[in-house]
Tab-separated table of C-alpha atoms in Angstrom:
chain	number	residue	atom	x	y	z
A	251	MET	CA	105.785	64.929	120.040
A	252	GLU	CA	104.171	67.766	118.085
A	253	ALA	CA	103.118	70.963	119.771
A	254	GLU	CA	99.376	71.262	120.049
A	255	SER	CA	97.948	74.183	118.091
A	256	HIS	CA	94.912	76.062	119.295
A	257	LEU	CA	91.806	76.567	117.204
A	258	LEU	CA	90.507	80.133	117.218
A	259	THR	CA	87.169	81.544	116.174
A	260	ILE	CA	87.256	85.003	114.643
A	261	ALA	CA	84.172	87.096	113.969
A	262	SER	CA	84.007	88.904	110.636
A	263	THR	CA	81.149	90.987	109.302
A	264	ARG	CA	82.290	90.308	105.716
A	265	PHE	CA	83.038	86.563	105.973
A	266	GLY	CA	81.031	85.402	108.981
A	267	GLU	CA	82.608	83.277	111.668
A	268	LEU	CA	86.093	82.012	110.778
A	269	GLN	CA	87.847	79.081	112.413
A	270	LEU	CA	91.601	78.934	112.135
A	271	GLU	CA	94.730	77.730	113.828
A	272	GLU	CA	96.453	80.204	116.129
A	273	ASP	CA	99.576	79.723	113.976
A	274	ASP	CA	97.667	81.199	110.998
A	275	LEU	CA	97.574	84.668	112.570
A	276	LEU	CA	99.865	87.403	111.301
A	277	TYR	CA	101.240	89.741	113.950
A	278	PHE	CA	101.814	93.404	113.066
A	279	PRO	CA	103.506	94.809	116.216
A	280	ASP	CA	102.856	98.421	115.134
A	281	GLY	CA	99.441	97.750	113.586
A	282	LEU	CA	98.666	99.436	110.265
A	283	LEU	CA	98.612	103.154	109.485
A	284	GLY	CA	95.418	104.486	111.035
A	285	LEU	CA	94.748	101.079	112.625
A	286	GLU	CA	97.600	100.934	115.129
A	287	SER	CA	95.537	99.015	117.703
A	288	CYS	CA	94.836	96.198	115.216
A	289	GLN	CA	97.894	93.985	115.568
A	290	ARG	CA	96.529	90.510	114.849
A	291	TRP	CA	95.349	89.704	111.320
A	292	ILE	CA	94.491	86.749	109.138
A	293	LEU	CA	95.268	86.688	105.415
A	294	LEU	CA	92.395	85.110	103.504
A	295	ILE	CA	92.666	83.921	99.924
A	296	ASP	CA	89.819	84.845	97.606
A	297	TRP	CA	89.389	81.502	95.833
A	298	ASP	CA	87.091	83.082	93.242
A	299	HIS	CA	89.705	85.713	92.349
A	300	ALA	CA	93.204	84.357	92.938
A	301	ALA	CA	94.958	87.723	92.480
A	302	CYS	CA	93.047	89.200	95.411
A	303	GLY	CA	93.112	88.430	99.089
A	304	TRP	CA	91.700	89.900	102.263
A	305	LEU	CA	93.506	91.001	105.391
A	306	GLN	CA	90.904	90.483	108.124
A	307	SER	CA	91.432	91.958	111.574
A	308	ALA	CA	91.334	89.254	114.238
A	309	THR	CA	90.033	91.724	116.814
A	310	VAL	CA	87.715	94.101	114.934
A	311	PRO	CA	85.072	92.201	112.917
A	312	GLU	CA	84.264	95.182	110.666
A	313	ILE	CA	87.815	95.637	109.359
A	314	ALA	CA	88.806	93.630	106.277
A	315	LEU	CA	91.133	95.109	103.670
A	316	ALA	CA	91.421	93.931	100.073
A	317	VAL	CA	95.077	93.244	99.219
A	318	VAL	CA	97.014	92.210	96.115
A	319	SER	CA	100.577	91.597	95.054
A	320	PRO	CA	101.605	94.893	93.465
A	321	ARG	CA	103.773	93.164	90.873
A	322	ARG	CA	100.697	91.587	89.333
A	323	PHE	CA	99.553	95.029	88.198
A	324	VAL	CA	102.832	97.005	88.248
A	325	PRO	CA	105.497	94.494	87.122
A	326	ASP	CA	108.440	96.837	87.763
A	327	TYR	CA	107.264	97.807	91.285
A	328	GLN	CA	110.199	97.963	93.671
A	329	ILE	CA	110.600	99.263	97.172
A	330	ARG	CA	113.594	100.056	99.300
A	331	THR	CA	113.589	99.210	102.972
A	332	THR	CA	115.913	100.088	105.805
A	333	PRO	CA	117.919	97.431	107.648
A	334	ALA	CA	115.860	98.237	110.775
A	335	GLU	CA	112.592	97.524	108.943
A	336	LEU	CA	113.895	94.158	107.754
A	337	GLN	CA	115.344	93.316	111.161
A	338	SER	CA	112.004	94.039	112.868
A	339	LEU	CA	110.509	91.316	110.638
A	340	GLN	CA	113.403	88.900	111.225
A	341	LEU	CA	114.352	89.114	107.543
A	342	GLU	CA	117.832	89.174	106.038
A	343	ASN	CA	116.660	90.763	102.778
A	344	LEU	CA	113.483	91.725	100.979
A	345	THR	CA	113.533	88.662	98.700
A	346	GLU	CA	112.430	86.562	101.700
A	347	ALA	CA	109.317	88.702	102.171
A	348	GLN	CA	105.852	88.696	100.701
A	349	VAL	CA	104.838	92.200	99.593
A	350	LEU	CA	101.179	93.202	99.378
A	351	VAL	CA	99.401	96.505	98.850
A	352	ILE	CA	95.971	97.635	99.953
A	353	VAL	CA	93.294	98.073	97.288
A	354	GLY	CA	91.139	101.168	97.544
A	355	LYS	CA	88.414	102.793	95.530
A	356	ASN	CA	87.808	106.371	94.472
A	357	SER	CA	85.859	108.193	91.768
A	358	CYS	CA	88.436	107.073	89.157
A	359	GLY	CA	88.038	103.382	90.013
A	360	GLN	CA	90.154	100.814	91.852
A	361	THR	CA	93.438	102.069	93.324
A	362	LEU	CA	96.560	100.549	94.852
A	363	ASN	CA	98.465	102.169	97.704
A	364	LEU	CA	101.991	101.691	96.348
A	365	LYS	CA	103.470	104.163	98.854
A	366	ALA	CA	102.607	102.132	101.974
A	367	PRO	CA	103.076	98.422	101.189
A	368	LEU	CA	102.655	95.584	103.657
A	369	ILE	CA	105.823	93.537	104.143
A	370	LEU	CA	105.218	90.018	105.481
A	371	ASN	CA	107.576	87.401	106.849
A	372	PRO	CA	105.522	84.259	106.151
A	373	THR	CA	107.883	82.023	108.138
A	374	HIS	CA	107.635	83.984	111.390
A	375	ARG	CA	104.097	85.303	110.701
A	376	LEU	CA	105.203	88.912	111.171
A	377	GLY	CA	104.051	91.941	109.218
A	378	ARG	CA	104.762	95.606	108.959
A	379	GLN	CA	103.385	98.442	106.888
A	380	ILE	CA	106.131	100.776	105.741
A	381	ILE	CA	106.259	104.121	104.000
A	382	ALA	CA	108.318	103.311	100.921
A	383	LYS	CA	111.109	105.643	99.892
A	384	GLY	CA	110.868	107.370	96.542
A	385	ASP	CA	108.101	108.788	94.417
A	386	LEU	CA	105.355	106.171	94.674
A	387	PRO	CA	101.636	107.009	94.546
A	388	VAL	CA	99.228	106.480	97.418
A	389	ARG	CA	96.426	106.049	94.860
A	390	TYR	CA	97.739	104.301	91.767
A	391	VAL	CA	94.648	104.018	89.573
A	392	LEU	CA	94.271	100.628	87.942
A	393	PRO	CA	93.442	101.022	84.263
A	394	LEU	CA	90.731	98.380	84.678
A	395	SER	CA	87.100	98.344	85.639
A	396	PRO	CA	86.203	96.243	88.709
A	397	THR	CA	84.777	93.607	86.324
A	398	GLN	CA	88.007	93.520	84.301
A	399	LEU	CA	90.005	93.304	87.523
A	400	LEU	CA	88.023	90.270	88.639
A	401	LYS	CA	88.420	88.621	85.226
A	402	LEU	CA	92.180	89.199	85.345
A	403	ALA	CA	92.273	87.742	88.838
A	404	SER	CA	90.512	84.559	87.703
């Protein structure tokens, strides 16, 4: 007999009302930097732009963060994690994880926060934002215009 999953409705100012299974939620026990109280999130795929996704807060309708795989734009991107960081996500090693970074915008254009990636355990639906070791930029400027970025994502 299969366990019954619960359907949730999540309000979002960007995407309207979202219906999803409770099992679709990602749990970030420590929240995100600056958003520590936001612990439950949903990862939405942008079907129009496959390279991009959205991390929508399940509790604060106004908070949705654009995210991408950093390796799509920085192929040699690597991070080092501590055993404690991996253990908190129930991961043996980083190859089991999905790594995303938050997309920002400044006067130079679109940026990626390579210093504070999101590490996800898709199996256990756990996430954690870490401060990566080494000399990684908080605002890595993409050498693309927003239009070029969307074309690349298509």
